PDB file of C-alpha atoms in Angstrom:
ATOM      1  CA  UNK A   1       5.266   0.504   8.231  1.00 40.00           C
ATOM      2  CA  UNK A   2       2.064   0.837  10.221  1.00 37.00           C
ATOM      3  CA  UNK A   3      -1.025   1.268   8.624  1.00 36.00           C
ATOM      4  CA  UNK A   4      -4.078   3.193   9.647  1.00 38.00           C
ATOM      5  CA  UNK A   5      -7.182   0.860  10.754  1.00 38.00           C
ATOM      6  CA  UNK A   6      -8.767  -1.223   7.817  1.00 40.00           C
ATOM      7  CA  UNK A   7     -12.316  -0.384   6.384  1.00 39.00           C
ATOM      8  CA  UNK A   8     -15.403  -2.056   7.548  1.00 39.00           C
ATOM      9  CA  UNK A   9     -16.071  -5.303   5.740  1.00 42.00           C
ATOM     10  CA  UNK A  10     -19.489  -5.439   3.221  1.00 39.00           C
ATOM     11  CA  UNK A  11     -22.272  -5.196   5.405  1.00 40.00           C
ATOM     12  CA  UNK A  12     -24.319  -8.700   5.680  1.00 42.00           C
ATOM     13  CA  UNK A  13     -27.570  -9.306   4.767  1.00 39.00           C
ATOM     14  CA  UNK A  14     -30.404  -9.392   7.485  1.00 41.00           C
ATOM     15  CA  UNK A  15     -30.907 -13.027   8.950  1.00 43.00           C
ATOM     16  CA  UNK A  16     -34.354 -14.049   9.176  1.00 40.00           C
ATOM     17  CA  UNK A  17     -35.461 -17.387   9.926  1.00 39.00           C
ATOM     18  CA  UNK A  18     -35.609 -18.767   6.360  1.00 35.00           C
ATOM     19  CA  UNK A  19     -31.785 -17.750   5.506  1.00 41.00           C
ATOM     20  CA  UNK A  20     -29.654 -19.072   8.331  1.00 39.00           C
ATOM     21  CA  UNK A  21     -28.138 -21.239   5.571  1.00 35.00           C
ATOM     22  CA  UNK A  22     -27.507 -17.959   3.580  1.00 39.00           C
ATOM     23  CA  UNK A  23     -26.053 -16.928   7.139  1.00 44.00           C
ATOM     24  CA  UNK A  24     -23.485 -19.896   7.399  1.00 43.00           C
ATOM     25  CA  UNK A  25     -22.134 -19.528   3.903  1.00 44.00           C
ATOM     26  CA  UNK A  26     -21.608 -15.979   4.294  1.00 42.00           C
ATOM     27  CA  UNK A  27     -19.347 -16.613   6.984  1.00 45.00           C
ATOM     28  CA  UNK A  28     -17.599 -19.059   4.860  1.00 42.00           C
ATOM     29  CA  UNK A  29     -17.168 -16.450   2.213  1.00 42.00           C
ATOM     30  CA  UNK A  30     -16.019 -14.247   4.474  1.00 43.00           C
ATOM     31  CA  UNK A  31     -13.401 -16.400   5.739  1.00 44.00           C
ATOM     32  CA  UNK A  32     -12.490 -16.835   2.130  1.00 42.00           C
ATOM     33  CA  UNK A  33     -12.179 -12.915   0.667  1.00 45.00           C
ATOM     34  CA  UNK A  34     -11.630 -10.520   3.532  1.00 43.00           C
ATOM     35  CA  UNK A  35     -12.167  -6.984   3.547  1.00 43.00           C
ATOM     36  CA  UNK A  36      -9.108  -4.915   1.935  1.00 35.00           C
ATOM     37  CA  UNK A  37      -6.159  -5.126   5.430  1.00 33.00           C
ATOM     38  CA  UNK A  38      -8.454  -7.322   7.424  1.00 38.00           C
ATOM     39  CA  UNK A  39      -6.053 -10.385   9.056  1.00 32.00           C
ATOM     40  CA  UNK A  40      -8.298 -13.950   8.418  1.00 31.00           C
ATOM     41  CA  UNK A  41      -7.609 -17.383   8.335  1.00 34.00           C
ATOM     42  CA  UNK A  42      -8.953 -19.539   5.537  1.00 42.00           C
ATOM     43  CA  UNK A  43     -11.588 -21.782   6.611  1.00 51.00           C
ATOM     44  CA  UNK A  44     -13.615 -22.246   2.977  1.00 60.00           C
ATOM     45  CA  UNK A  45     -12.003 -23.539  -0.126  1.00 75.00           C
ATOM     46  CA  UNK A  46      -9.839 -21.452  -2.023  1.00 85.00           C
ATOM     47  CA  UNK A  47     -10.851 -22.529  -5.495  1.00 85.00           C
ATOM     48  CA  UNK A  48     -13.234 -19.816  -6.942  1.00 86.00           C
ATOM     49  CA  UNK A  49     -15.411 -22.346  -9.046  1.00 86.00           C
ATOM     50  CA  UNK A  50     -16.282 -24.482  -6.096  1.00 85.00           C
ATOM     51  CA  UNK A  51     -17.456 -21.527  -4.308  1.00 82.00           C
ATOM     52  CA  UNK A  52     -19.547 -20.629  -6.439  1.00 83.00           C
ATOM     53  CA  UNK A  53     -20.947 -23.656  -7.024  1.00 84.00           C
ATOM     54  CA  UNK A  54     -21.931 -24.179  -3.617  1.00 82.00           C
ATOM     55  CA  UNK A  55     -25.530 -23.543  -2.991  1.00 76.00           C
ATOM     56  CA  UNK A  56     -25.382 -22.393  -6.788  1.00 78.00           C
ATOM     57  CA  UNK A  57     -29.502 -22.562  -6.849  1.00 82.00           C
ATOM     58  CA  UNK A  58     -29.485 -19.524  -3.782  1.00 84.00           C
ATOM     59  CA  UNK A  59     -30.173 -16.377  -5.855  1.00 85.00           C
ATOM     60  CA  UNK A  60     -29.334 -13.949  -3.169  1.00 87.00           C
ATOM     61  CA  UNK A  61     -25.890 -15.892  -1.898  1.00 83.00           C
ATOM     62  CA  UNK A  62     -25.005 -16.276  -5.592  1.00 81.00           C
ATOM     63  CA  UNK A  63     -25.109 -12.386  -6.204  1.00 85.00           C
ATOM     64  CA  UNK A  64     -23.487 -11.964  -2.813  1.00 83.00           C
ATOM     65  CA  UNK A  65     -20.696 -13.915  -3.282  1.00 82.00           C
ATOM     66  CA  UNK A  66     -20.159 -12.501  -7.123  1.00 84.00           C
ATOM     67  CA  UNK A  67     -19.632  -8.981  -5.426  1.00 85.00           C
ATOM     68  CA  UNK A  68     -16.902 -10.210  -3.437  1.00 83.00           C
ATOM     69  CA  UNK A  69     -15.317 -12.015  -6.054  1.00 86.00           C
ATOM     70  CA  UNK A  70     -15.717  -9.446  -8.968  1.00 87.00           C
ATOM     71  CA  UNK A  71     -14.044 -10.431 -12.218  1.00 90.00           C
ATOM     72  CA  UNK A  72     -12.898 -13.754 -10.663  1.00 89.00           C
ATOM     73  CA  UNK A  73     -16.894 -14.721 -10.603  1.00 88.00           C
ATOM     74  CA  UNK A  74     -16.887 -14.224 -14.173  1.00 90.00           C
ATOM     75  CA  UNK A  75     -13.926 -16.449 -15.287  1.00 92.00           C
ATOM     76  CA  UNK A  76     -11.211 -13.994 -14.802  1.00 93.00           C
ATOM     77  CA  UNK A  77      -8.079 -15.756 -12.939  1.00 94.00           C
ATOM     78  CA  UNK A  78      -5.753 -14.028 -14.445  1.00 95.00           C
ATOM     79  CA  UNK A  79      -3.236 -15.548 -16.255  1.00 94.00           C
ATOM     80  CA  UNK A  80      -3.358 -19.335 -16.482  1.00 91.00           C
ATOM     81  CA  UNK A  81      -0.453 -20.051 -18.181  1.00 95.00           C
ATOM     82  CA  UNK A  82       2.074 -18.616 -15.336  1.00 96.00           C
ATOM     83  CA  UNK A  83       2.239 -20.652 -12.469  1.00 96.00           C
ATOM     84  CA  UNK A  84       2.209 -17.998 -10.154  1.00 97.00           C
ATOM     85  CA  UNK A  85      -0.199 -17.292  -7.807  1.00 97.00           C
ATOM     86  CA  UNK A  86       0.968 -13.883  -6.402  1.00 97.00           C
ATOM     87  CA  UNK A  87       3.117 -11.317  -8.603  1.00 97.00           C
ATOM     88  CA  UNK A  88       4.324  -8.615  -7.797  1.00 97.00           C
ATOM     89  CA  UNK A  89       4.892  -6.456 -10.570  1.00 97.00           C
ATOM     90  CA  UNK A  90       5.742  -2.914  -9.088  1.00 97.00           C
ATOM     91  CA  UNK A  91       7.531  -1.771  -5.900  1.00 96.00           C
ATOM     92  CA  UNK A  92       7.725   1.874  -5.797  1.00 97.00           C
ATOM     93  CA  UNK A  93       9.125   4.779  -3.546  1.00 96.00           C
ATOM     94  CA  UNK A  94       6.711   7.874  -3.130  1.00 97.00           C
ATOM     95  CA  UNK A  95       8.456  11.187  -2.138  1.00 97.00           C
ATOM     96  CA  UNK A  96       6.255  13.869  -0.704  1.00 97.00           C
ATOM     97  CA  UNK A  97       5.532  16.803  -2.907  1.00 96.00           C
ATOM     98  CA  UNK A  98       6.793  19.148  -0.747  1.00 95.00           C
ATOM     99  CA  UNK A  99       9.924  17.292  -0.085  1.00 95.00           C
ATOM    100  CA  UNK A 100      12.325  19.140  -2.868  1.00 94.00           C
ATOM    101  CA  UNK A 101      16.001  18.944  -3.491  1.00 94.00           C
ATOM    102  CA  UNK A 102      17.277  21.947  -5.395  1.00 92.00           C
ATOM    103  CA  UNK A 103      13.686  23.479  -5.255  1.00 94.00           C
ATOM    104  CA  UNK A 104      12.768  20.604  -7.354  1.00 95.00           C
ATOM    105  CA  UNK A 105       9.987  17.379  -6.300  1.00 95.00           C
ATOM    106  CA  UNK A 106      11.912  13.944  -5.954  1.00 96.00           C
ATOM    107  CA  UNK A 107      11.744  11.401  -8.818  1.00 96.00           C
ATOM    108  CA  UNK A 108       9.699   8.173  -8.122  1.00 97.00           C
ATOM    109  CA  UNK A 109      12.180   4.890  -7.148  1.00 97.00           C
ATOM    110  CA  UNK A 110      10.443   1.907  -9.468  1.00 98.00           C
ATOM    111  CA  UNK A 111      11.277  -1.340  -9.750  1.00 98.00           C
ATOM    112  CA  UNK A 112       9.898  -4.228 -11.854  1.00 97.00           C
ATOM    113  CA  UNK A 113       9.804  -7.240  -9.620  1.00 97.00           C
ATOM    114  CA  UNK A 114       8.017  -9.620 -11.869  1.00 97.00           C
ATOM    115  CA  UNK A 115      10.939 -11.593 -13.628  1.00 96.00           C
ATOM    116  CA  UNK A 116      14.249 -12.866 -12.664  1.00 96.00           C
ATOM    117  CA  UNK A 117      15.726 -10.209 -14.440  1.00 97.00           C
ATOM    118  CA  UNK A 118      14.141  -6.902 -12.114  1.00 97.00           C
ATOM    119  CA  UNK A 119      14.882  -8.973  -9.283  1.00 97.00           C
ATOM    120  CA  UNK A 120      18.161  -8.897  -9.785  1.00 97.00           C
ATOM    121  CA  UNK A 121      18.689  -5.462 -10.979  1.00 97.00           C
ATOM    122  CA  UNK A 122      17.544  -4.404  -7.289  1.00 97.00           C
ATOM    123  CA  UNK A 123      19.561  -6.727  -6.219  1.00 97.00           C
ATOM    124  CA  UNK A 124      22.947  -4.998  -7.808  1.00 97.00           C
ATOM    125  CA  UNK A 125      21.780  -1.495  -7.581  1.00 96.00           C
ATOM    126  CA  UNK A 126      20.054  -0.845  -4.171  1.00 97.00           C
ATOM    127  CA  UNK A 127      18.006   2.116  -2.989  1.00 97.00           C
ATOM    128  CA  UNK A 128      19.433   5.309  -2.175  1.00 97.00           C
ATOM    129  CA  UNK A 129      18.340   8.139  -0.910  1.00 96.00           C
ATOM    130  CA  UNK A 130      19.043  11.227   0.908  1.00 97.00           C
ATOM    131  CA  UNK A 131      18.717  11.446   4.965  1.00 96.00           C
ATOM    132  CA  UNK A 132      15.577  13.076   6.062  1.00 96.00           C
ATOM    133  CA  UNK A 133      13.549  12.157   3.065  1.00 97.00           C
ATOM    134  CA  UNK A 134       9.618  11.381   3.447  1.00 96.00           C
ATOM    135  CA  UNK A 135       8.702   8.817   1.585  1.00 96.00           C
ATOM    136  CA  UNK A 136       5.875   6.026   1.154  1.00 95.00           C
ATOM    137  CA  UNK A 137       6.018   2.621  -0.402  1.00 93.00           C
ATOM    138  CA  UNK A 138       3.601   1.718  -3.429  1.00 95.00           C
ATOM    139  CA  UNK A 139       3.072  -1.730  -4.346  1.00 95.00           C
ATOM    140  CA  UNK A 140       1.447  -2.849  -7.718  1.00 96.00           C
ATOM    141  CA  UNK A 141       0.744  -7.081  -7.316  1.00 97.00           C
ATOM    142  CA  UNK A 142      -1.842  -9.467  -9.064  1.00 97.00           C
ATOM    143  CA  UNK A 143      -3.364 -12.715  -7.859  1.00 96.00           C
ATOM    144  CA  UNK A 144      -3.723 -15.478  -9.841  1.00 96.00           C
ATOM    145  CA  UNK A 145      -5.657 -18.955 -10.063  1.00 95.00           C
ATOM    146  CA  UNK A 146      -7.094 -18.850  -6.711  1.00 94.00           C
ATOM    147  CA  UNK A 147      -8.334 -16.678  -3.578  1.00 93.00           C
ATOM    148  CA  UNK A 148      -5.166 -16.141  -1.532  1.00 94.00           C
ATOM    149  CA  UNK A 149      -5.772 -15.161   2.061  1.00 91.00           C
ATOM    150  CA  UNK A 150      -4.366 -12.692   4.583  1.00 92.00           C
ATOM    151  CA  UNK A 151      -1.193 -11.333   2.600  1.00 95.00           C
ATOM    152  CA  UNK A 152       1.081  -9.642   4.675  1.00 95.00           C
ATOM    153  CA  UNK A 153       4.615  -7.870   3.724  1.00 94.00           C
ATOM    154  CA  UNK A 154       7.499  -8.486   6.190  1.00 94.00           C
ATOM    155  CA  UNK A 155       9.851  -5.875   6.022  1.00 90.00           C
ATOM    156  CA  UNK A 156      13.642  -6.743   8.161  1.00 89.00           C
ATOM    157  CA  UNK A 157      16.272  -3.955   8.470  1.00 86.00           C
ATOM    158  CA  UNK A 158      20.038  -5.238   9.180  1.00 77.00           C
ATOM    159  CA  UNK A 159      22.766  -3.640  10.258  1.00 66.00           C
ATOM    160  CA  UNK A 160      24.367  -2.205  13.900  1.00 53.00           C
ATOM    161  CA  UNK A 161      22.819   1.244  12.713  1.00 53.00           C
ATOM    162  CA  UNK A 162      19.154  -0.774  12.845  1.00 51.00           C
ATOM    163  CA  UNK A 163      18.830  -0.650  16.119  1.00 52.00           C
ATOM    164  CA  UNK A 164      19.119   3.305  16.045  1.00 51.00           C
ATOM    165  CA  UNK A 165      15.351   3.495  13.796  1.00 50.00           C
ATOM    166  CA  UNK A 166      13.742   1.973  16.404  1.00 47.00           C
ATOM    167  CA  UNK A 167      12.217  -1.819  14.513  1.00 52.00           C
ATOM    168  CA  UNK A 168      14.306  -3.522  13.296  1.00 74.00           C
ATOM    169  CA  UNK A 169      11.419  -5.842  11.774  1.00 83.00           C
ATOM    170  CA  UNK A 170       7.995  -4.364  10.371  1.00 85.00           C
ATOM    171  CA  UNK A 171       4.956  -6.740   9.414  1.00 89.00           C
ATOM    172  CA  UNK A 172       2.302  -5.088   7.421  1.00 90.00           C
ATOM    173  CA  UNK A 173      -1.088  -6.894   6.849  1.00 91.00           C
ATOM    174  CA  UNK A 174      -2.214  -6.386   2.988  1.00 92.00           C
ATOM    175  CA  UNK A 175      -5.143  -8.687   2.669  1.00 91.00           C
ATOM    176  CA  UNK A 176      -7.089 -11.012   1.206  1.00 90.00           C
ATOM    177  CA  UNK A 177      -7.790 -10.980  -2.593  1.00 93.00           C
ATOM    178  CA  UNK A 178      -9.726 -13.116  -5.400  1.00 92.00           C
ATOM    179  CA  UNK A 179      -7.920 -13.636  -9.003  1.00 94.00           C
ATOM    180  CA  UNK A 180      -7.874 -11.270 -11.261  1.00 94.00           C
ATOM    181  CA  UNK A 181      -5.816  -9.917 -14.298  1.00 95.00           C
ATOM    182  CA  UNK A 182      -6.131  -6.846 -12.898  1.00 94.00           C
ATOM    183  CA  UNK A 183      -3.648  -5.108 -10.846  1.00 94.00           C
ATOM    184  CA  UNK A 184      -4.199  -4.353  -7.307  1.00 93.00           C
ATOM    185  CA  UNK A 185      -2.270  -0.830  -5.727  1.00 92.00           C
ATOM    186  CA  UNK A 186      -1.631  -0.777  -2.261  1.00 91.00           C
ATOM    187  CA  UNK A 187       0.316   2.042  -0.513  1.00 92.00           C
ATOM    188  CA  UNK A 188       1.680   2.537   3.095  1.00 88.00           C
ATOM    189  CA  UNK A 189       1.639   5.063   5.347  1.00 88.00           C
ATOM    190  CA  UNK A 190      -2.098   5.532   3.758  1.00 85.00           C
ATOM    191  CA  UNK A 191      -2.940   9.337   2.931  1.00 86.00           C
ATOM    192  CA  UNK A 192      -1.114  12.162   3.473  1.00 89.00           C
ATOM    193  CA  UNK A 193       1.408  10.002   5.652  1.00 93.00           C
ATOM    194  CA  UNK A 194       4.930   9.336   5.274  1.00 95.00           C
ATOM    195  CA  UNK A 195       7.738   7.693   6.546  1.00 92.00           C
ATOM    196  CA  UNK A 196      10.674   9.668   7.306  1.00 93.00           C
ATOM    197  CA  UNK A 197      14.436   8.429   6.083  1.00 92.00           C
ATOM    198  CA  UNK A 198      17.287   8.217   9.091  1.00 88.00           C
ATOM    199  CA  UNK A 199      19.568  11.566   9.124  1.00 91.00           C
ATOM    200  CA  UNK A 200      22.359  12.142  10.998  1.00 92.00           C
ATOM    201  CA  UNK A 201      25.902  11.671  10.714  1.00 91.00           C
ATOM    202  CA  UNK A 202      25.481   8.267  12.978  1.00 85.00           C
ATOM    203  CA  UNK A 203      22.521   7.070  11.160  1.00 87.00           C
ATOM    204  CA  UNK A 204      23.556   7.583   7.501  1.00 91.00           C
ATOM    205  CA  UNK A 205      25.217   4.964   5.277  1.00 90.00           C
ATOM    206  CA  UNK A 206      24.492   1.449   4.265  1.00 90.00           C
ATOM    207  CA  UNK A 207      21.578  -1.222   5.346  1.00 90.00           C
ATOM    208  CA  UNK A 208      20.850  -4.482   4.151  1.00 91.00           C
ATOM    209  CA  UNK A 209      16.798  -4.707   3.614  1.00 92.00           C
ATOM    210  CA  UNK A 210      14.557  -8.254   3.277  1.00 94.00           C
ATOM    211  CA  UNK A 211      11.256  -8.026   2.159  1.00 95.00           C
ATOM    212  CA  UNK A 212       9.139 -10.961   1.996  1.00 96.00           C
ATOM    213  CA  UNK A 213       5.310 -11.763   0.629  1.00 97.00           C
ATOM    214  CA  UNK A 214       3.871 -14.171   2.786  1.00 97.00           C
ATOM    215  CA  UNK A 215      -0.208 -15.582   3.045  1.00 95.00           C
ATOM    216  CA  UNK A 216      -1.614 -17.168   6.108  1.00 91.00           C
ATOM    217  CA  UNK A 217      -0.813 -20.093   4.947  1.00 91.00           C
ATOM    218  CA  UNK A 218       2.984 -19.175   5.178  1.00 94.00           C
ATOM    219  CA  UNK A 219       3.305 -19.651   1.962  1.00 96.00           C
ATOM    220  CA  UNK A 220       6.107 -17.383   0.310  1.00 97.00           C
ATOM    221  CA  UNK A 221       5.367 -15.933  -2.451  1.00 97.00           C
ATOM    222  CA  UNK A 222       8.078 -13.332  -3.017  1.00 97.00           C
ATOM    223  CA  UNK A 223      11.432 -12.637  -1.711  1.00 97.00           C
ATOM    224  CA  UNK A 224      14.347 -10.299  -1.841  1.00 96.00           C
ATOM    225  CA  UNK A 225      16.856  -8.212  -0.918  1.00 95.00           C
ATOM    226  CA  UNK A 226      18.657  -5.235  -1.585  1.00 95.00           C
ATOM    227  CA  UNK A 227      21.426  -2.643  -0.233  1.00 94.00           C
ATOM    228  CA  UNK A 228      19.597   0.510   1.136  1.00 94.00           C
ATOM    229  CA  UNK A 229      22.200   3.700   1.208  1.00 94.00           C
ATOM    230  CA  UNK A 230      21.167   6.794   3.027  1.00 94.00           C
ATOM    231  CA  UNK A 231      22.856   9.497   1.656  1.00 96.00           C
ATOM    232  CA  UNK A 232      23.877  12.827   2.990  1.00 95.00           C
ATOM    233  CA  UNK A 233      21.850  15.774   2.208  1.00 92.00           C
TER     234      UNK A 233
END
């Protein structure tokens, strides 16, 4: 579950003399929405209306601070009446295209993970799939109400056989995001990268998996388990 090295954050404005204030709160914002994968710790407030309210009258902060906000800036939270804060809504296994079984491409693995009820049909059903198959994760989440910073997905593999992959324990750094009722897609190995299943006759069978969405606040968001069985090919 390693990731390729984030992109840059936005470029800041030049500092002259006459906008180290425009300086400061930059760094506040900064420290509030990072870049897509960068790792931060909160120092601003987390509540999109005071941010922008602070230093409201600054033309150049206000548009600043808009962009990295995008629909949230405009009264977008997403949806009010849930709760929530994080949701994740899709987790889904990517095969590679070349990767074929009977000359034919492997189906997509989804699962809906936003109610009690998807939950629990991972839960009883599991992931299999066949040993030596490359494969990515895709995740499809939304953030709600308020900025939440430095997301990161823990990823635990148990069993005797975990010690044969090499981790037994992967932590991938997400992000940082604003509110929106839009859907944010994230997907690791980036690119043309994959992850390759376990094969062998030692290393095939049965795994217990625990995935967990936590913030840098530690603040759980999300978390589950479910049965991974690596088949034979």
């Amino acid at each position: 579950l390693k990731m390729a090295s984030p992109p840059p954050k936005p470029p800041k404005p030049v500092k002259t003399d006459s906008q180290t204030i425009l300086q400061q709160d930059e760094n506040i914002i900064e420290d509030s929405v990072a870049s897509f994968g960068s790792e931060i710790t909160l120092k601003g407030t987390k509540n999109v209306a005071e941010l922008l309210a602070k230093d409201s009258e600054d033309e150049s902060l206000r548009k600043y601070k808009e962009k990295l906000l995008g629909a949230a800036a405009h009264g977008d939270l997403g949806d009010v009446n849930d709760p929530r804060t994080l949701i994740v809504e899709e987790f889904r296994i990517v095969f590679a295209p070349d990767d074929l079984v009977n000359g034919q491409p492997q189906a997509d693995i989804v699962h809906r993970l936003d109610s009690s009820e998807g939950l629990a049909r991972l839960s009883a059903e599991g992931i299999s799939m066949l040993e030596g198959s490359r494969f990515k994760f895709q995740i499809s989440f939304r953030v709600q109400h308020e900025i939440i910073a430095g997301i990161k997905f823990e990823h635990t593999i148990g069993s005797a056989r975990s010690r044969l992959l090499g981790s037994e324990r992967d932590e991938l750094m997400i992000g940082s995001y604003p509110p929106s009722s839009l859907p944010h897609k994230f997907e690791f190995p980036r690119g043309g990268v994959y992850n390759e299943a376990p094969k062998g006759m030692l290393l095939r069978g049965k795994y217990k998996v625990s995935n967990c969405f936590i913030d840098s606040d530690k603040v759980k968001h999300l978390a589950f388990e479910y049965e991974l069985n690596i088949m034979k090919r």
